Rosetta silent file (secondary structure, phi, psi, omega in degrees, C-alpha in Angstrom):
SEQUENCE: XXXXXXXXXXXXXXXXXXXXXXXXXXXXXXXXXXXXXXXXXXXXXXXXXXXXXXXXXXXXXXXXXXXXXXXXXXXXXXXXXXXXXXXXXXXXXXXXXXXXXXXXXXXXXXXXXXXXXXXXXXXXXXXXXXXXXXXXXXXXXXXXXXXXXXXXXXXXXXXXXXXXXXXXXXXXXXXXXXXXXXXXXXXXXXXXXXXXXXXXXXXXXXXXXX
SCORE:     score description
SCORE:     0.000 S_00000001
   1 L     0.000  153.248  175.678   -3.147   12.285   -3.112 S_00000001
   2 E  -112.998  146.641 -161.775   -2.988    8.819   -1.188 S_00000001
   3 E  -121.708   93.341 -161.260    0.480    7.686   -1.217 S_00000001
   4 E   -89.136  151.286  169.006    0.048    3.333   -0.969 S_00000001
   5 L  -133.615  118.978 -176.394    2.848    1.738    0.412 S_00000001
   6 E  -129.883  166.212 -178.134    2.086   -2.139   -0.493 S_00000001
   7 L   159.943 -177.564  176.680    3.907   -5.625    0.586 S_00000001
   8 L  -130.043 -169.041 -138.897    3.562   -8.699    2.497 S_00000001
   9 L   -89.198  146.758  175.361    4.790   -8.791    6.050 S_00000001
  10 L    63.949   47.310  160.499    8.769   -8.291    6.701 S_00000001
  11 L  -124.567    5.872  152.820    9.873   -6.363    3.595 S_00000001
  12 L   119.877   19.253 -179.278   10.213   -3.062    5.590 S_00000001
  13 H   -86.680   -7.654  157.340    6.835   -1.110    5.195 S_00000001
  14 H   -94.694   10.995  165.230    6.451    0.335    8.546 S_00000001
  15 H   -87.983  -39.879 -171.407   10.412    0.912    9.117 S_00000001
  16 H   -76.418  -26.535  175.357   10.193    2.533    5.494 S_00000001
  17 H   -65.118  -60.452 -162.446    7.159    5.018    6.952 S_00000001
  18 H   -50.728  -57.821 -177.068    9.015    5.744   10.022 S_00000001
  19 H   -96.856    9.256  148.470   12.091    7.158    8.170 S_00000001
  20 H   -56.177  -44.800 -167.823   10.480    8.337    5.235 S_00000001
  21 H   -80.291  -19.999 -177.390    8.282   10.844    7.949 S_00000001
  22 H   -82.901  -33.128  172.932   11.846   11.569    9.672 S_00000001
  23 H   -68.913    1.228  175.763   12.818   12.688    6.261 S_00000001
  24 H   -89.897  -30.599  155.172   10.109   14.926    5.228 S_00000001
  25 H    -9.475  -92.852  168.468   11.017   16.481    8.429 S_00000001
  26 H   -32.619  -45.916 -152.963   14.684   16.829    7.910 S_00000001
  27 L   -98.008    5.856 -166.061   13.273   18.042    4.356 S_00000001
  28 L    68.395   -6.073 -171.249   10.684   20.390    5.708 S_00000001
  29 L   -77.218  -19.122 -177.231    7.789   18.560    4.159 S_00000001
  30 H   -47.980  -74.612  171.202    6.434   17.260    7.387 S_00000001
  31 H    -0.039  -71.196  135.063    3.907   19.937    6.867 S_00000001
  32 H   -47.399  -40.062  170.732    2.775   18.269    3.427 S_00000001
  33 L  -128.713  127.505  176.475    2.636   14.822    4.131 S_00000001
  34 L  -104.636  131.089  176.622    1.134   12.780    6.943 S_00000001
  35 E   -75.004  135.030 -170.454    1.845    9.448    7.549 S_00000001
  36 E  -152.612  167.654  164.620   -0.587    6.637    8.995 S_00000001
  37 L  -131.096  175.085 -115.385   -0.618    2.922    8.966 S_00000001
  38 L  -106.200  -13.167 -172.067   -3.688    0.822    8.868 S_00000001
  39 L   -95.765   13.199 -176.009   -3.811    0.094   12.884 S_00000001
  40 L  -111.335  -22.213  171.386   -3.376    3.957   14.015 S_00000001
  41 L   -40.085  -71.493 -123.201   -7.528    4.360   11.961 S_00000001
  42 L  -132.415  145.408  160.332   -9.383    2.107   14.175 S_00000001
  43 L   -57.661  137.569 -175.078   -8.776   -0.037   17.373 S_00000001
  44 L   -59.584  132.435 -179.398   -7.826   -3.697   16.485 S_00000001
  45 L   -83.890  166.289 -166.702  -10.758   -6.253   16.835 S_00000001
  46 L   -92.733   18.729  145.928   -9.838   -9.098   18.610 S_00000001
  47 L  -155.590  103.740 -133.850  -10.100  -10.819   15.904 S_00000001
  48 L   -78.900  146.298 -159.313   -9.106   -8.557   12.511 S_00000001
  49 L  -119.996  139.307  157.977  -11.338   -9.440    8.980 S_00000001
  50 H   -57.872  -50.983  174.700  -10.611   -9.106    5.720 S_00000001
  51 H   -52.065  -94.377 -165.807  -13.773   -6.892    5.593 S_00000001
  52 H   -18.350  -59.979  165.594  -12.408   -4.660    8.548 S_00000001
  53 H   -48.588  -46.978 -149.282   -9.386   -4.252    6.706 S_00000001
  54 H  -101.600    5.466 -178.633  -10.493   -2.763    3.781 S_00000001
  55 H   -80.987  -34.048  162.033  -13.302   -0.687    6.153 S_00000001
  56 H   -44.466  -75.670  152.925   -9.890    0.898    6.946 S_00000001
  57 H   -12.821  -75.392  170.332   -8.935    1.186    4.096 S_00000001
  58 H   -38.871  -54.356  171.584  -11.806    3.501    3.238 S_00000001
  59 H   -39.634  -42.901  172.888  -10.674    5.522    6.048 S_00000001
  60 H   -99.979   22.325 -156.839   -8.062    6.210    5.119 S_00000001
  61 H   -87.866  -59.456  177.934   -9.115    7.067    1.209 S_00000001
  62 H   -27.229  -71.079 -179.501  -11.432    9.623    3.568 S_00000001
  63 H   -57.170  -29.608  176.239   -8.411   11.183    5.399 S_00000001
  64 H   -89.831    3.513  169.333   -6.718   11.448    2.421 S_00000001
  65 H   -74.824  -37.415 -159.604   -9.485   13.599    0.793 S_00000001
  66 H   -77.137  -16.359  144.499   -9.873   15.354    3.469 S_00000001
  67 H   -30.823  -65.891 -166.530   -5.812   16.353    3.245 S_00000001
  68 H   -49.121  -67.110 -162.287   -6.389   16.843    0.136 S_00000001
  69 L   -54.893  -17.479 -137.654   -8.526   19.769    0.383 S_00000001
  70 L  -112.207  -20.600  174.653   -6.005   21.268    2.692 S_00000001
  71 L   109.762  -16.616 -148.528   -3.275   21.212    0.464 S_00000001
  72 L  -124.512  164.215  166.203   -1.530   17.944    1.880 S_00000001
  73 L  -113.486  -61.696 -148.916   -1.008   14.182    0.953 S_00000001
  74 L   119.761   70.643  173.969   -1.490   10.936    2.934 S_00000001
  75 E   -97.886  103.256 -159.637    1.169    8.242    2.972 S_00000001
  76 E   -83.498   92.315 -141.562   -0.413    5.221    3.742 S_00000001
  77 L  -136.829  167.919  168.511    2.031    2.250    5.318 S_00000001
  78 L    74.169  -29.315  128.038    2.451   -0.769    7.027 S_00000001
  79 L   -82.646  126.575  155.609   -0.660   -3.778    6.772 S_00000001
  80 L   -62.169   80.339  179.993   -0.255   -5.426    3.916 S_00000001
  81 L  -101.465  129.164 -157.144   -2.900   -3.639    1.667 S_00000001
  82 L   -66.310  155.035  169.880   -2.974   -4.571   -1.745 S_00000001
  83 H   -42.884 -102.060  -14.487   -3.378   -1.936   -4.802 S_00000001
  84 H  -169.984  -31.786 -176.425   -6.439   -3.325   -5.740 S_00000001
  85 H   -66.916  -65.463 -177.363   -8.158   -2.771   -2.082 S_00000001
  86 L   -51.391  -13.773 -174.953   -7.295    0.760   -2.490 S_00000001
  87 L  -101.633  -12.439 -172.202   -8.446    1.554   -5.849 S_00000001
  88 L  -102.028   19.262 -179.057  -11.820   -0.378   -4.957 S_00000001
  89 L   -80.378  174.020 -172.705  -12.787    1.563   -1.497 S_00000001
  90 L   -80.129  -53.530 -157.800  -16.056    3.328   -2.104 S_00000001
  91 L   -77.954  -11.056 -175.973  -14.723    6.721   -1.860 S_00000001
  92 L   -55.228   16.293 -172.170  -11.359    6.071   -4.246 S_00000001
  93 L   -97.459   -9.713 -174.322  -13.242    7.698   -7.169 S_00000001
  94 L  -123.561   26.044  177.516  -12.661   11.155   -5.557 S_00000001
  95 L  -172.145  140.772  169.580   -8.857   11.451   -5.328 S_00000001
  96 L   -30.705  131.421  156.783   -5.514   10.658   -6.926 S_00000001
  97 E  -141.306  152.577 -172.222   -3.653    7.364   -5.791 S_00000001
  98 E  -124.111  141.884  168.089    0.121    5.971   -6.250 S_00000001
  99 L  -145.557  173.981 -166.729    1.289    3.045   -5.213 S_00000001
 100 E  -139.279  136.307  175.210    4.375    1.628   -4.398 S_00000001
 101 E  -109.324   79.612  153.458    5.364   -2.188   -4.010 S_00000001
 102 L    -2.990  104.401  175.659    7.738   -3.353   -1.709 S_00000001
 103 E  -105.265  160.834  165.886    9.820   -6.431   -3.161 S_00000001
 104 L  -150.164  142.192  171.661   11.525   -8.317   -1.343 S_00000001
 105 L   -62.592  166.858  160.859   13.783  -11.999   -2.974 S_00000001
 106 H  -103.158   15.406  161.363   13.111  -14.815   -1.153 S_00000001
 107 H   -77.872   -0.122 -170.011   16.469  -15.660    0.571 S_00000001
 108 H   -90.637  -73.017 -178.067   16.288  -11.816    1.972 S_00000001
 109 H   -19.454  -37.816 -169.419   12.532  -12.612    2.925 S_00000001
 110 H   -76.420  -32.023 -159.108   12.731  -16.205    4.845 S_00000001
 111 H   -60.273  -30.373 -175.386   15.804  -14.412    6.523 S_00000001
 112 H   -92.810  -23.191  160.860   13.695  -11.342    7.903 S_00000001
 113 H   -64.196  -30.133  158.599   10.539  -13.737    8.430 S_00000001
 114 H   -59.410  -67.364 -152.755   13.301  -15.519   11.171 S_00000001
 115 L   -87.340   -0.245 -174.620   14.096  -12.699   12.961 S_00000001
 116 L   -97.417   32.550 -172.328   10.718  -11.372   13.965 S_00000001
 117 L    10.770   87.370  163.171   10.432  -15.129   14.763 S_00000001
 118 L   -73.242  153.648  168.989    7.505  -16.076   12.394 S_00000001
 119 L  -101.099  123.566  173.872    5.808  -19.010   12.923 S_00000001
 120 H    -2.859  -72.312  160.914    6.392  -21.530   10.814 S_00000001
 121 H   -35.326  -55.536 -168.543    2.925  -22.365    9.935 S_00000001
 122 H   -91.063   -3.694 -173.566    2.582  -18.996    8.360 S_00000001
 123 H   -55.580  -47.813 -175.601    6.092  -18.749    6.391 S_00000001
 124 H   -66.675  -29.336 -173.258    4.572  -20.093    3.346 S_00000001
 125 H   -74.223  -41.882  163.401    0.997  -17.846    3.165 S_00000001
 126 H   -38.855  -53.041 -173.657    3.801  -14.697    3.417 S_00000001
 127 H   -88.066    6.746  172.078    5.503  -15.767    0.452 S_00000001
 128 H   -84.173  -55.904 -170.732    2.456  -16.834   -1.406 S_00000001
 129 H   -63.711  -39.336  145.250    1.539  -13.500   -0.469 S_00000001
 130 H    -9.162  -72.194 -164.855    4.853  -11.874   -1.738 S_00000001
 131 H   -59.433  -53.470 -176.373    4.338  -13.673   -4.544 S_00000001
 132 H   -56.165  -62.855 -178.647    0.471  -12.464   -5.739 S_00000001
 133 H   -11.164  -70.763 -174.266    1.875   -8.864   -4.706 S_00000001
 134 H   -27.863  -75.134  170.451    4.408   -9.436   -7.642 S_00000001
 135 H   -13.215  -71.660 -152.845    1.588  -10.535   -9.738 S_00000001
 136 H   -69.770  -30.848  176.360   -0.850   -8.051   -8.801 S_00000001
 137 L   -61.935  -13.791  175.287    1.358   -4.718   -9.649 S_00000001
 138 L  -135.051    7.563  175.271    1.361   -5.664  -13.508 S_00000001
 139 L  -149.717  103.414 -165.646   -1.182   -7.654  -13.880 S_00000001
 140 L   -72.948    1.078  174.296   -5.172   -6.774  -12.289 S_00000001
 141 L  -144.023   50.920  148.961   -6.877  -10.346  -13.119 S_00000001
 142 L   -99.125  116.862  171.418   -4.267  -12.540  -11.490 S_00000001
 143 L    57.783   37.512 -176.220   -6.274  -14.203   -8.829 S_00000001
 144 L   -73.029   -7.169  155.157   -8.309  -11.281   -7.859 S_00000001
 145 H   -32.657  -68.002 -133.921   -9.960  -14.085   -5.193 S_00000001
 146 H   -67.963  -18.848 -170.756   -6.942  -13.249   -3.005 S_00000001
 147 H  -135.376  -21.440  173.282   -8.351  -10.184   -1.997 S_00000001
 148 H   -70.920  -41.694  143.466  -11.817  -10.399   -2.850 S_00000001
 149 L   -17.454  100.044  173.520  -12.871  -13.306   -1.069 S_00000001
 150 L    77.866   12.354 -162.516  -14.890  -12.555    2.487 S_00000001
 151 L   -56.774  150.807  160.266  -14.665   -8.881    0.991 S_00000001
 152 L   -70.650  124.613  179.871  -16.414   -5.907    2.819 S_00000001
 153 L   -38.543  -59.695 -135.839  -20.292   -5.621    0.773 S_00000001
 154 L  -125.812   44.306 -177.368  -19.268   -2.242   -0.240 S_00000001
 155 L   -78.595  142.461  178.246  -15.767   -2.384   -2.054 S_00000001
 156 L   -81.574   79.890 -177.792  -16.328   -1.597   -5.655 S_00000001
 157 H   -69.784  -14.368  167.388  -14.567   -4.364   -7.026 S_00000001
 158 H   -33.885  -64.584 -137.225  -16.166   -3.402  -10.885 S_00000001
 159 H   -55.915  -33.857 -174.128  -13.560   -0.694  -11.270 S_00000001
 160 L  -113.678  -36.347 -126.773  -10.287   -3.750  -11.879 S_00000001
 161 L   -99.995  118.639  175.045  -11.453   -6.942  -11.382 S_00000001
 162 L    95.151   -3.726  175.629  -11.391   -8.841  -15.361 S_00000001
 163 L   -70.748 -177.975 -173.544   -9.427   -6.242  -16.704 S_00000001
 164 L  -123.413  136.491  163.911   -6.291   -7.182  -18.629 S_00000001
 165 L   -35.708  146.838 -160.286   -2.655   -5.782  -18.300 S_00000001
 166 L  -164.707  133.997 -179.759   -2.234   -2.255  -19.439 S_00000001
 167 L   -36.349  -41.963  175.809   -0.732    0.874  -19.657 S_00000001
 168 L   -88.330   33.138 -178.656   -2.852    2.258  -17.044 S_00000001
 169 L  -127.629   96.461 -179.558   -2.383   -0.572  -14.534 S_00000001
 170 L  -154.577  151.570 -175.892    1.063    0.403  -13.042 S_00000001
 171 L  -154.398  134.871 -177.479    2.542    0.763   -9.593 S_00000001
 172 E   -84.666  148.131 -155.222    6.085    1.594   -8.942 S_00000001
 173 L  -126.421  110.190 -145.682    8.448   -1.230   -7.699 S_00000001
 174 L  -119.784  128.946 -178.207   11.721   -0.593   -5.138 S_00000001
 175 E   -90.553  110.959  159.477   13.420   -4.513   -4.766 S_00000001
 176 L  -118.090   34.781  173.571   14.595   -3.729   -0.698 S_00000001
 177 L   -49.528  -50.231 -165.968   16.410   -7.393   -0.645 S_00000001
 178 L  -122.873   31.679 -169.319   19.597   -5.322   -0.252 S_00000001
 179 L  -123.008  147.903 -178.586   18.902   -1.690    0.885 S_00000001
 180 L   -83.681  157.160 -154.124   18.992   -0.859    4.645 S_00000001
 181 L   -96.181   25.423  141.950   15.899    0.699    6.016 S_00000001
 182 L   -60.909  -54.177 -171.318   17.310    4.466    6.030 S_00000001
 183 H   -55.176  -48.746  168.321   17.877    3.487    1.950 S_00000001
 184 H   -16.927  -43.519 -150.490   14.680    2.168    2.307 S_00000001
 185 H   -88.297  -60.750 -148.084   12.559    5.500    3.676 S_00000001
 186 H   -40.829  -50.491 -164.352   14.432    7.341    1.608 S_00000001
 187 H   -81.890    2.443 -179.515   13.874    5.912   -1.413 S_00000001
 188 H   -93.013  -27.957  162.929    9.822    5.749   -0.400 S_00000001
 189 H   -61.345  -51.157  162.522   10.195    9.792    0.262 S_00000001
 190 H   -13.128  -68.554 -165.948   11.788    9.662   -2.998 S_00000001
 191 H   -91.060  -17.684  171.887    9.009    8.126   -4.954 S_00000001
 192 H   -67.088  -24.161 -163.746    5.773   10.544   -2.784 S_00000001
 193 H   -73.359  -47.552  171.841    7.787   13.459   -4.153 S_00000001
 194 H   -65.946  -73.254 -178.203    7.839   11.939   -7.653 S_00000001
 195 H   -39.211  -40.565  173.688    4.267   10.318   -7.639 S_00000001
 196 H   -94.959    0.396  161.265    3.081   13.937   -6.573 S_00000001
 197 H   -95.880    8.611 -178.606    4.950   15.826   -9.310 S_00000001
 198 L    97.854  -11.238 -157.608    3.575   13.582  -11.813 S_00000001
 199 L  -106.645   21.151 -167.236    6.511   11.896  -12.543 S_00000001
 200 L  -147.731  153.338 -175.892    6.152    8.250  -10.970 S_00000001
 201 L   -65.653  134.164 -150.059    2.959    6.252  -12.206 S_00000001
 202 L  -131.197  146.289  169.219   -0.318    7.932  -10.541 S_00000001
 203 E   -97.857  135.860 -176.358   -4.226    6.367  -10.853 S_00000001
 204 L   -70.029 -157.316  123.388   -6.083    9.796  -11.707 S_00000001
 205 L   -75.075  121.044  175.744   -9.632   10.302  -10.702 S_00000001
 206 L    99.620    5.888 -167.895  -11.943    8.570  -12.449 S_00000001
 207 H   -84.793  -15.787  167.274   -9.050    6.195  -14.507 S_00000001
 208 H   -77.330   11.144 -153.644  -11.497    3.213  -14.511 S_00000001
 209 H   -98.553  -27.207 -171.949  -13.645    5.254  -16.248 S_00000001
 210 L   -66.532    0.000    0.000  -11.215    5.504  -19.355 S_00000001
């Protein structure tokens, strides 16, 4: 299974990888799941694409088939990549995916946008992106521009793009405004354990198909 970790920049998804991966550890699980973020695929281009991203993406769809076969899952962290990328990679048609959204309010948000001293200039396109995130986890034809736009030719964008909210559009949603980023990991170990027993919201193979 690929295990999505989604968000817009400073609500904790590569602090939430890090100690999620010490806790499968601690938990013995390191074995089952390997962790990656989206800049450990490919070397960075000097100047990074929407298209690139989601060629990444793919990559990591790949690794997590290839996991798959093997017994293992994939927890996928850290760039903000959207549901919507992930269920539209070429190859997502051949494996299970979960996703999980990182909230964050925005008086937690500006405050954590501060300390990695963001630039101004960009404070607002984070919380617009924050904001579509929100959007995008319950509802697949808000704005589907947002990601679609300047897209790599060969994301299948068919599979979501005009649908309407639905039981089978769901992604589970952990609010980290106030949790510290051990509560954080945890609760993102928490939900691969759940997501791969079935018990947290899961895209099957094949669920655009339904």
């Amino acid at each position: 299974m690929l295990l999505l970790v989604s968000g817009a920049s400073g609500v904790g998804k590569t602090t939430a990888r890090l100690h999620a991966r010490h806790l499968f550890e601690r938990r013995r699980l390191d074995d089952v799941y390997e962790t990656a973020e989206l800049f450990t695929l490919s070397p960075i281009p000097d100047v990074p694409t929407i298209a690139w991203r989601q060629e990444q993406v793919e990559a990591a769809v790949r690794r997590a088939i290839a996991l798959e076969a093997e017994g293992k899952h994939l927890l996928f962290s850290g760039d903000p990549v959207p549901l919507g990328e992930a269920l539209a990679a070429p190859s997502a048609d051949r494996i299970d995916i979960a996703a999980c959204l990182l909230d964050v309010d925005e008086e937690a948000h500006l405050a954590r946008l501060a300390q990695r001293n963001e630039s101004e200039e960009l404070i607002p396109l984070h919380r617009s992106f924050a904001t579509w995130l929100r959007a995008h986890a319950t509802d697949p034809g808000h704005v589907p521009e947002a990601v679609t736009t300047d897209a790599w030719p060969t994301m299948r964008w068919e599979r979501w793009v005009g649908r309407t909210p639905g039981p089978e559009w769901a992604m589970t949603v952990i609010d980290t405004s106030r949790l510290t980023p051990e509560q954080v990991g945890a609760r993102v170990a928490d939900w691969c354990q759940r997501a791969v027993a079935g018990d947290a919201p899961v895209f099957r193979t094949g669920w655009f198909r339904g």
